[in-house]
Amino acid sequence: MTNRFAVVLAAGKGTRMKSELYKVLHPVGGKPMVEHVVDQLQNCSVDDIVTIVGHGAERVKDQLGEKSSYALQAEQLGTGHAVMQAESVLSGRSGTTLVVCGDTPLLTAETLESVLVHHEQSGAKATILTAHADDPSGYGRVLRGDGGQVEKIVEQKDASDEEKRVQEINTGTYCFDNEALFTALQQVGNDNSQGEYYLPDVIEILQKQGEIVAAWQSDDFHETMGVNDRVALSEAEKWFKKRTNTYWMREGVTLIDPEQTYIGADVRIGRDTVLEPGTILSGSVEIGSGCRIGPHTEIKNSRIQDDSVIRQSVVHDSDVGRRVSIGPFAHLRPETSLGDDVRVGNFVELKKMTMGNKSKASHLSYLGDAEIGSGVNVGCGSITVNYDGKNKFKTTIEDDAFIGCNSNLIAPVTVGSGAYIAAGSTITDDVPKEALGIARERQTNKEGYARKND
């Protein structure tokens, strides 16, 4: 099999975004644009990926990590100059190089694979990914000969009236014979108004040498779109959402209102799950089958197992078991783990804690830095008091304990299995197994008190 390489162009500042955030790090579907590109390339049997970085280089490297190697374009002098920066990694190696812009987040592995295969089978030295545009204004037109080979690419400003009517456009994604690419790049000049070295000039150089230049047309114009400003970013988000939501509905997931449902790129959902309007799933999320999520629920970097229900709640970095009921208006903060058949009710906040099977905290509680066993009832208004102003401490509640309403458990403290805590108690010492812990002032009635205040 032919060696395959990829160069991702991600060095431009993106001034039209008018943002402190480096352009290719702007998210689409909850993931930075450049990471979308690199993830799709990894699914194309590419041997080496080289990302060209410039502005914000360290942040891009931090985001992509070991998914790619890197080359620095210290001064941005055009797309041809950017590809030249990969010479130390790729020059002299035989194979095919795919050049992709880091601001094309909708490109799929299937499309990139199709371009690579077409290029390798056609015997071309270069292949252009093209698309059909209903309105091609502003795009370079791809002009083909009788045999389907590319004769030239003409920019909008240089096109004749007849050429402007051509609707096949250049998307800016290319395949090259790797050795021919770096040889031709040595011949690219910068005699233009911008003083830059343009990658499309390689196409003209190869054609003058009599080499074959091919093209492969995508079925979906929107998939090939690049993002240069906030308007285009919103368009990319819209098309990503439509494509993603359509995919999951066809996989057996019900979306009550797809226009008001947001599913990230790294989300997995089981069949017969229902997503209500206002549901936002982002990061690495796994939802089992038969769940009901929403309305107005946010889940991030979490696992929700089969047949669980989450209503009007927020769940981050947590693990939720089977047949769990959460909400409305609950908040699961990071490192929360719930067993099966757990009930977490309205206005309950959980953080860095575990709760065993069939336990419940039905209303108005804060449970942080805690280990709660199975079959435990946590009454309304109960709090694990985990912080002394400097350090956090752990509360342990063992199986089948009953925590009365409005109880404060001052950590570190353990409530033994089967023990009871009387309502309104502030517990500072361990409560033994099956004991009753009472820690409250005895009631005193002051007769005639109201008359004294008249």
Short mmCIF file of C-alpha atoms in Angstrom, two decimals:
data_model
loop_
_atom_site.label_atom_id
_atom_site.label_comp_id
_atom_site.label_asym_id
_atom_site.label_seq_id
_atom_site.Cartn_x
_atom_site.Cartn_y
_atom_site.Cartn_z
CA MET A 1 0.00 0.00 0.00
CA THR A 2 1.19 3.52 -0.82
CA ASN A 3 2.53 5.54 2.10
CA ARG A 4 0.12 8.26 3.16
CA PHE A 5 0.96 11.56 4.82
CA ALA A 6 -1.12 14.56 5.80
CA VAL A 7 -0.30 18.22 6.30
CA VAL A 8 -2.79 20.28 8.31
CA LEU A 9 -2.58 24.04 7.73
CA ALA A 10 -3.21 25.65 11.09
CA ALA A 11 -0.81 28.58 11.36
CA GLY A 12 -2.97 31.54 10.34
CA LYS A 13 -4.05 34.01 12.98
CA GLY A 14 -7.64 34.29 11.80
CA THR A 15 -8.02 38.04 12.20
CA ARG A 16 -11.56 37.99 10.80
CA MET A 17 -12.68 35.99 13.83
CA LYS A 18 -11.86 39.08 15.95
CA SER A 19 -11.00 36.86 18.88
CA GLU A 20 -8.26 36.23 21.40
CA LEU A 21 -8.80 32.52 20.75
CA TYR A 22 -6.68 31.16 17.92
CA LYS A 23 -8.96 30.49 14.91
CA VAL A 24 -8.61 26.72 14.54
CA LEU A 25 -9.33 26.26 18.27
CA HIS A 26 -12.83 27.68 17.96
CA PRO A 27 -15.19 24.77 18.60
CA VAL A 28 -17.79 23.22 16.35
CA GLY A 29 -19.93 20.58 18.01
CA GLY A 30 -17.99 21.10 21.22
CA LYS A 31 -14.61 20.22 19.66
CA PRO A 32 -11.92 22.58 18.24
CA MET A 33 -12.01 22.73 14.45
CA VAL A 34 -8.45 21.52 14.00
CA GLU A 35 -9.11 18.51 16.21
CA HIS A 36 -12.05 17.54 14.01
CA VAL A 37 -9.67 17.54 11.02
CA VAL A 38 -6.94 15.53 12.73
CA ASP A 39 -9.41 12.98 14.14
CA GLN A 40 -10.84 12.35 10.66
CA LEU A 41 -7.35 11.98 9.19
CA GLN A 42 -6.54 9.34 11.79
CA ASN A 43 -9.36 7.26 10.31
CA CYS A 44 -7.80 7.36 6.82
CA SER A 45 -4.78 5.09 7.37
CA VAL A 46 -2.45 8.09 7.30
CA ASP A 47 1.08 7.20 8.39
CA ASP A 48 2.16 10.66 9.53
CA ILE A 49 0.22 13.84 10.29
CA VAL A 50 2.13 17.11 10.38
CA THR A 51 0.26 20.14 11.72
CA ILE A 52 1.69 23.49 10.67
CA VAL A 53 1.41 25.85 13.63
CA GLY A 54 2.12 29.55 14.02
CA HIS A 55 -0.01 31.88 16.12
CA GLY A 56 -1.03 30.11 19.31
CA ALA A 57 1.29 27.20 18.51
CA GLU A 58 1.59 25.93 22.08
CA ARG A 59 -2.16 25.93 22.62
CA VAL A 60 -2.70 23.92 19.45
CA LYS A 61 -0.04 21.43 20.53
CA ASP A 62 -1.63 21.14 23.96
CA GLN A 63 -4.99 20.43 22.35
CA LEU A 64 -3.82 17.83 19.84
CA GLY A 65 -1.08 16.25 21.94
CA GLU A 66 0.43 13.15 20.35
CA LYS A 67 -2.18 12.91 17.60
CA SER A 68 0.18 14.84 15.32
CA SER A 69 3.74 15.99 14.85
CA TYR A 70 4.32 19.72 14.33
CA ALA A 71 6.21 22.20 12.19
CA LEU A 72 6.42 25.91 12.96
CA GLN A 73 5.60 28.58 10.39
CA ALA A 74 7.08 31.51 12.29
CA GLU A 75 6.14 34.01 9.58
CA GLN A 76 2.91 33.48 7.64
CA LEU A 77 3.85 33.81 3.98
CA GLY A 78 1.07 31.85 2.31
CA THR A 79 -0.18 28.30 1.99
CA GLY A 80 2.73 27.14 -0.15
CA HIS A 81 5.18 28.49 2.40
CA ALA A 82 3.23 26.71 5.15
CA VAL A 83 3.54 23.31 3.44
CA MET A 84 7.27 23.94 2.95
CA GLN A 85 7.66 23.87 6.74
CA ALA A 86 6.87 20.13 6.68
CA GLU A 87 9.87 19.46 4.43
CA SER A 88 12.10 18.25 7.26
CA VAL A 89 9.55 15.54 8.07
CA LEU A 90 8.26 14.56 4.61
CA SER A 91 10.81 15.53 1.95
CA GLY A 92 12.27 12.63 -0.02
CA ARG A 93 9.64 10.13 1.10
CA SER A 94 7.58 8.34 -1.53
CA GLY A 95 3.83 8.30 -1.12
CA THR A 96 0.75 10.52 -1.14
CA THR A 97 0.37 13.73 0.84
CA LEU A 98 -3.05 15.10 1.69
CA VAL A 99 -3.11 18.83 2.45
CA VAL A 100 -6.09 19.98 4.52
CA CYS A 101 -6.93 23.31 6.13
CA GLY A 102 -7.40 23.26 9.90
CA ASP A 103 -10.57 25.35 9.61
CA THR A 104 -12.60 22.73 7.69
CA PRO A 105 -14.30 20.93 10.60
CA LEU A 106 -17.04 19.21 8.59
CA LEU A 107 -14.81 17.11 6.36
CA THR A 108 -15.33 13.41 6.99
CA ALA A 109 -12.94 10.49 6.87
CA GLU A 110 -15.11 8.98 4.13
CA THR A 111 -14.59 11.97 1.85
CA LEU A 112 -10.87 12.21 2.56
CA GLU A 113 -10.49 8.48 1.93
CA SER A 114 -12.34 8.85 -1.39
CA VAL A 115 -9.98 11.62 -2.51
CA LEU A 116 -6.95 9.53 -1.57
CA VAL A 117 -8.21 6.45 -3.41
CA HIS A 118 -9.14 8.44 -6.51
CA HIS A 119 -5.72 10.08 -6.52
CA GLU A 120 -3.87 6.79 -6.11
CA GLN A 121 -5.89 5.01 -8.81
CA SER A 122 -5.77 7.84 -11.37
CA GLY A 123 -1.99 8.06 -11.57
CA ALA A 124 -2.22 11.83 -11.01
CA LYS A 125 0.52 13.91 -9.45
CA ALA A 126 -2.12 16.13 -7.87
CA THR A 127 -5.83 15.74 -7.13
CA ILE A 128 -8.15 18.56 -6.07
CA LEU A 129 -11.15 18.07 -3.82
CA THR A 130 -13.97 19.99 -5.46
CA ALA A 131 -17.64 20.60 -4.73
CA HIS A 132 -20.73 21.78 -6.58
CA ALA A 133 -21.87 25.21 -5.38
CA ASP A 134 -25.29 26.59 -6.26
CA ASP A 135 -23.74 30.02 -5.82
CA PRO A 136 -20.02 29.77 -6.60
CA SER A 137 -19.34 33.48 -6.11
CA GLY A 138 -15.99 34.08 -4.44
CA TYR A 139 -14.61 30.61 -5.11
CA GLY A 140 -11.97 29.48 -7.56
CA ARG A 141 -13.55 27.58 -10.48
CA VAL A 142 -12.26 24.19 -11.57
CA LEU A 143 -12.17 23.87 -15.36
CA ARG A 144 -11.97 20.35 -16.77
CA GLY A 145 -11.06 19.03 -20.19
CA ASP A 146 -12.98 16.47 -22.24
CA GLY A 147 -11.39 13.55 -20.36
CA GLY A 148 -12.33 14.96 -16.97
CA GLN A 149 -8.80 16.05 -16.11
CA VAL A 150 -8.31 19.48 -14.62
CA GLU A 151 -7.15 22.04 -17.17
CA LYS A 152 -6.84 24.93 -14.73
CA ILE A 153 -8.16 26.64 -11.64
CA VAL A 154 -9.30 30.19 -12.25
CA GLU A 155 -10.00 32.63 -9.44
CA GLN A 156 -13.21 34.66 -9.40
CA LYS A 157 -11.45 37.92 -10.17
CA ASP A 158 -9.69 36.42 -13.20
CA ALA A 159 -12.62 34.42 -14.60
CA SER A 160 -14.43 35.23 -17.84
CA ASP A 161 -18.21 35.47 -17.85
CA GLU A 162 -18.41 31.92 -19.19
CA GLU A 163 -15.99 30.62 -16.56
CA LYS A 164 -17.96 32.34 -13.79
CA ARG A 165 -20.94 30.18 -14.70
CA VAL A 166 -18.98 27.03 -13.78
CA GLN A 167 -20.32 25.68 -10.47
CA GLU A 168 -17.51 23.27 -9.61
CA ILE A 169 -15.32 25.03 -7.06
CA ASN A 170 -11.91 24.44 -5.49
CA THR A 171 -12.29 23.60 -1.78
CA GLY A 172 -8.62 24.09 -0.89
CA THR A 173 -8.02 20.41 -0.05
CA TYR A 174 -5.45 18.59 -2.21
CA CYS A 175 -3.66 15.28 -2.71
CA PHE A 176 -0.12 15.28 -4.11
CA ASP A 177 2.57 12.85 -4.99
CA ASN A 178 4.80 13.71 -2.05
CA GLU A 179 8.10 13.92 -3.92
CA ALA A 180 6.55 15.92 -6.78
CA LEU A 181 5.00 18.30 -4.22
CA PHE A 182 8.24 19.29 -2.53
CA THR A 183 10.10 19.52 -5.84
CA ALA A 184 7.43 21.86 -7.23
CA LEU A 185 7.34 23.95 -4.05
CA GLN A 186 10.95 24.96 -4.75
CA GLN A 187 9.70 26.61 -7.94
CA VAL A 188 6.81 28.56 -6.40
CA GLY A 189 7.43 32.30 -6.37
CA ASN A 190 5.90 35.17 -4.49
CA ASP A 191 5.47 37.66 -7.33
CA ASN A 192 1.96 38.69 -6.36
CA SER A 193 0.21 41.52 -4.55
CA GLN A 194 0.53 39.78 -1.18
CA GLY A 195 4.14 38.71 -1.59
CA GLU A 196 3.14 35.18 -0.55
CA TYR A 197 3.80 31.65 -1.78
CA TYR A 198 0.54 30.01 -2.83
CA LEU A 199 -0.03 26.25 -2.80
CA PRO A 200 -2.32 26.28 -5.89
CA ASP A 201 0.70 27.44 -7.93
CA VAL A 202 1.98 23.86 -7.57
CA ILE A 203 -0.96 22.73 -9.73
CA GLU A 204 0.08 25.01 -12.56
CA ILE A 205 3.73 23.94 -12.29
CA LEU A 206 2.78 20.26 -12.52
CA GLN A 207 0.50 20.89 -15.50
CA LYS A 208 3.28 22.70 -17.37
CA GLN A 209 5.44 19.64 -16.76
CA GLY A 210 2.79 17.52 -18.48
CA GLU A 211 1.69 15.76 -15.30
CA ILE A 212 -1.88 14.59 -14.71
CA VAL A 213 -3.98 16.76 -12.39
CA ALA A 214 -7.23 15.10 -11.34
CA ALA A 215 -10.26 16.17 -9.32
CA TRP A 216 -12.76 14.40 -7.10
CA GLN A 217 -16.08 16.09 -6.39
CA SER A 218 -17.73 15.86 -2.97
CA ASP A 219 -21.42 15.12 -2.78
CA ASP A 220 -21.89 17.74 -0.07
CA PHE A 221 -20.82 21.35 -0.57
CA HIS A 222 -21.34 22.19 3.12
CA GLU A 223 -18.93 19.47 4.20
CA THR A 224 -16.07 21.28 2.47
CA MET A 225 -16.70 24.73 3.89
CA GLY A 226 -13.90 26.64 5.58
CA VAL A 227 -14.48 28.92 8.57
CA ASN A 228 -13.00 32.41 8.47
CA ASP A 229 -15.37 34.44 10.65
CA ARG A 230 -18.13 34.08 13.23
CA VAL A 231 -20.84 33.94 10.57
CA ALA A 232 -19.18 30.95 8.90
CA LEU A 233 -18.61 29.41 12.36
CA SER A 234 -22.35 29.53 13.04
CA GLU A 235 -23.04 27.99 9.63
CA ALA A 236 -20.61 25.16 10.36
CA GLU A 237 -22.27 24.60 13.73
CA LYS A 238 -25.69 24.45 12.06
CA TRP A 239 -24.62 21.88 9.45
CA PHE A 240 -22.70 19.83 12.01
CA LYS A 241 -25.77 19.70 14.23
CA LYS A 242 -28.05 18.72 11.36
CA ARG A 243 -25.71 15.95 10.20
CA THR A 244 -25.11 14.62 13.71
CA ASN A 245 -28.74 14.70 14.78
CA THR A 246 -29.84 13.00 11.56
CA TYR A 247 -27.28 10.25 12.16
CA TRP A 248 -28.51 9.50 15.67
CA MET A 249 -32.16 9.54 14.70
CA ARG A 250 -31.39 6.97 12.02
CA GLU A 251 -29.58 4.93 14.68
CA GLY A 252 -32.77 4.64 16.74
CA VAL A 253 -32.60 7.69 19.02
CA THR A 254 -35.67 9.93 19.34
CA LEU A 255 -35.08 13.69 19.21
CA ILE A 256 -38.30 15.47 20.11
CA ASP A 257 -37.04 18.74 18.57
CA PRO A 258 -33.78 18.34 16.60
CA GLU A 259 -33.46 22.11 16.21
CA GLN A 260 -33.13 22.44 19.99
CA THR A 261 -30.88 19.44 20.63
CA TYR A 262 -27.08 19.64 20.64
CA ILE A 263 -24.98 16.48 20.37
CA GLY A 264 -21.18 16.70 20.37
CA ALA A 265 -18.75 14.84 18.15
CA ASP A 266 -17.65 12.33 20.80
CA VAL A 267 -21.10 11.34 22.07
CA ARG A 268 -22.49 7.79 21.87
CA ILE A 269 -26.19 7.04 22.42
CA GLY A 270 -28.07 3.75 22.72
CA ARG A 271 -31.29 2.89 20.92
CA ASP A 272 -34.70 3.96 22.22
CA THR A 273 -33.23 6.83 24.21
CA VAL A 274 -35.30 10.02 24.00
CA LEU A 275 -33.68 13.47 23.98
CA GLU A 276 -36.04 16.29 24.95
CA PRO A 277 -35.64 19.90 23.70
CA GLY A 278 -32.79 21.89 25.23
CA THR A 279 -30.55 18.86 25.76
CA ILE A 280 -26.81 19.58 25.37
CA LEU A 281 -24.39 16.64 25.22
CA SER A 282 -20.72 17.61 24.95
CA GLY A 283 -17.30 16.09 25.39
CA SER A 284 -16.99 12.34 25.84
CA VAL A 285 -20.53 11.24 26.68
CA GLU A 286 -21.96 7.72 26.63
CA ILE A 287 -25.70 7.27 27.08
CA GLY A 288 -27.23 3.80 27.21
CA SER A 289 -30.47 2.56 25.71
CA GLY A 290 -33.95 3.41 26.92
CA CYS A 291 -32.92 6.63 28.69
CA ARG A 292 -34.86 9.87 28.75
CA ILE A 293 -32.78 13.05 28.87
CA GLY A 294 -34.15 16.57 29.28
CA PRO A 295 -35.76 18.90 28.74
CA HIS A 296 -33.05 21.52 29.32
CA THR A 297 -30.33 19.17 30.55
CA GLU A 298 -26.56 19.52 30.13
CA ILE A 299 -24.33 16.43 30.22
CA LYS A 300 -20.56 16.62 29.73
CA ASN A 301 -17.86 13.93 29.89
CA SER A 302 -20.15 11.44 31.61
CA ARG A 303 -21.63 7.95 31.30
CA ILE A 304 -25.35 7.35 31.74
CA GLN A 305 -26.39 3.70 31.78
CA ASP A 306 -29.59 2.08 30.48
CA ASP A 307 -33.11 3.24 31.40
CA SER A 308 -32.07 6.28 33.41
CA VAL A 309 -34.01 9.56 33.44
CA ILE A 310 -32.42 13.01 33.82
CA ARG A 311 -34.67 16.07 33.85
CA GLN A 312 -33.64 19.76 33.86
CA SER A 313 -30.26 19.00 35.40
CA VAL A 314 -26.50 19.37 34.93
CA VAL A 315 -24.15 16.36 34.94
CA HIS A 316 -20.38 16.79 34.52
CA ASP A 317 -17.61 14.17 34.67
CA SER A 318 -19.84 11.64 36.39
CA ASP A 319 -20.92 8.00 36.13
CA VAL A 320 -24.62 7.21 36.46
CA GLY A 321 -25.94 3.66 36.83
CA ARG A 322 -29.03 1.91 35.47
CA ARG A 323 -32.62 3.03 36.17
CA VAL A 324 -31.43 6.16 37.96
CA SER A 325 -33.73 9.15 38.33
CA ILE A 326 -32.11 12.59 38.46
CA GLY A 327 -33.79 15.97 38.77
CA PRO A 328 -35.42 18.23 38.19
CA PHE A 329 -32.76 20.84 38.97
CA ALA A 330 -30.03 18.55 40.28
CA HIS A 331 -26.30 19.19 39.81
CA LEU A 332 -23.78 16.35 39.56
CA ARG A 333 -20.28 17.79 39.73
CA PRO A 334 -17.05 15.96 38.80
CA GLU A 335 -16.17 12.55 40.26
CA THR A 336 -19.72 11.60 41.17
CA SER A 337 -20.65 7.94 40.76
CA LEU A 338 -24.18 6.60 41.26
CA GLY A 339 -25.16 2.95 41.45
CA ASP A 340 -28.33 1.41 40.04
CA ASP A 341 -31.87 2.50 41.01
CA VAL A 342 -30.63 5.67 42.72
CA ARG A 343 -32.89 8.70 43.16
CA VAL A 344 -31.42 12.21 43.14
CA GLY A 345 -34.20 14.77 43.40
CA ASN A 346 -34.73 18.48 43.01
CA PHE A 347 -32.04 20.93 44.13
CA VAL A 348 -29.57 18.24 45.17
CA GLU A 349 -25.88 18.89 44.53
CA LEU A 350 -23.34 16.05 44.48
CA LYS A 351 -19.56 16.33 44.22
CA LYS A 352 -16.73 13.79 44.38
CA MET A 353 -18.89 11.13 45.96
CA THR A 354 -20.30 7.66 45.44
CA MET A 355 -23.79 6.43 46.15
CA GLY A 356 -24.70 2.74 46.21
CA ASN A 357 -27.67 0.94 44.68
CA LYS A 358 -31.18 2.03 45.71
CA SER A 359 -30.02 4.98 47.77
CA LYS A 360 -31.78 8.31 47.48
CA ALA A 361 -31.40 12.00 48.22
CA SER A 362 -34.74 13.39 47.18
CA HIS A 363 -34.55 17.10 47.91
CA LEU A 364 -32.43 20.10 48.84
CA SER A 365 -29.17 18.44 49.88
CA TYR A 366 -25.44 18.93 49.38
CA LEU A 367 -23.35 15.75 49.46
CA GLY A 368 -19.67 16.28 48.74
CA ASP A 369 -16.55 14.20 49.43
CA ALA A 370 -18.72 11.33 50.59
CA GLU A 371 -19.05 7.58 50.28
CA ILE A 372 -22.67 6.50 50.64
CA GLY A 373 -23.63 2.83 50.67
CA SER A 374 -26.69 1.09 49.27
CA GLY A 375 -30.23 1.50 50.56
CA VAL A 376 -29.46 4.83 52.27
CA ASN A 377 -32.09 7.54 52.66
CA VAL A 378 -30.74 11.09 52.88
CA GLY A 379 -33.44 13.42 54.17
CA CYS A 380 -34.33 16.88 52.89
CA GLY A 381 -31.83 19.62 53.67
CA SER A 382 -28.99 17.31 54.72
CA ILE A 383 -25.38 18.39 54.24
CA THR A 384 -22.01 16.69 54.41
CA VAL A 385 -19.91 19.47 55.90
CA ASN A 386 -16.67 18.67 54.10
CA TYR A 387 -14.61 21.89 54.25
CA ASP A 388 -13.02 23.62 57.25
CA GLY A 389 -11.72 26.59 55.26
CA LYS A 390 -8.41 24.92 54.40
CA ASN A 391 -8.93 21.19 53.80
CA LYS A 392 -11.60 18.79 52.56
CA PHE A 393 -12.69 15.77 54.62
CA LYS A 394 -14.68 12.64 53.87
CA THR A 395 -18.06 11.51 55.14
CA THR A 396 -18.93 7.79 55.10
CA ILE A 397 -22.54 6.61 55.34
CA GLU A 398 -22.82 2.83 55.38
CA ASP A 399 -25.58 0.61 53.94
CA ASP A 400 -29.22 1.10 54.98
CA ALA A 401 -28.58 4.15 57.15
CA PHE A 402 -31.31 6.78 57.52
CA ILE A 403 -30.31 10.44 57.62
CA GLY A 404 -33.09 12.62 59.00
CA CYS A 405 -34.05 15.96 57.49
CA ASN A 406 -31.89 19.02 58.07
CA SER A 407 -28.89 17.05 59.34
CA ASN A 408 -25.32 18.31 59.24
CA LEU A 409 -22.61 15.62 59.11
CA ILE A 410 -19.32 17.29 60.11
CA ALA A 411 -16.54 15.42 58.30
CA PRO A 412 -14.54 13.36 58.90
CA VAL A 413 -17.36 11.22 60.25
CA THR A 414 -18.85 7.75 59.72
CA VAL A 415 -22.49 6.73 60.10
CA GLY A 416 -22.65 2.96 60.59
CA SER A 417 -24.84 0.54 58.67
CA GLY A 418 -28.51 0.64 59.66
CA ALA A 419 -27.98 3.69 61.90
CA TYR A 420 -30.42 6.59 62.22
CA ILE A 421 -29.69 10.30 62.47
CA ALA A 422 -32.45 12.30 64.14
CA ALA A 423 -33.81 15.22 62.13
CA GLY A 424 -32.09 18.52 62.82
CA SER A 425 -28.91 16.95 64.24
CA THR A 426 -25.37 18.21 63.80
CA ILE A 427 -23.21 15.08 63.97
CA THR A 428 -19.55 15.51 64.87
CA ASP A 429 -18.69 11.98 66.07
CA ASP A 430 -19.06 8.57 64.48
CA VAL A 431 -22.44 6.87 64.89
CA PRO A 432 -22.21 3.10 65.50
CA LYS A 433 -24.04 0.48 63.51
CA GLU A 434 -27.84 0.49 64.10
CA ALA A 435 -27.57 3.32 66.65
CA LEU A 436 -29.62 6.53 66.77
CA GLY A 437 -27.55 9.71 66.66
CA ILE A 438 -29.15 12.79 68.18
CA ALA A 439 -27.25 16.07 68.37
CA ARG A 440 -29.62 18.96 68.95
CA GLU A 441 -30.66 21.32 71.77
CA ARG A 442 -33.72 20.18 73.80
CA GLN A 443 -36.77 22.35 73.02
CA THR A 444 -37.65 25.01 75.57
CA ASN A 445 -40.92 27.00 75.45
CA LYS A 446 -40.96 30.48 77.02
CA GLU A 447 -44.52 31.13 78.19
CA GLY A 448 -45.88 34.63 77.61
CA TYR A 449 -42.86 35.66 75.51
CA ALA A 450 -44.93 37.38 72.81
CA ARG A 451 -46.76 39.63 75.33
CA LYS A 452 -43.45 40.85 76.74
CA ASN A 453 -42.51 42.20 73.32
CA ASP A 454 -45.72 44.18 72.81
#
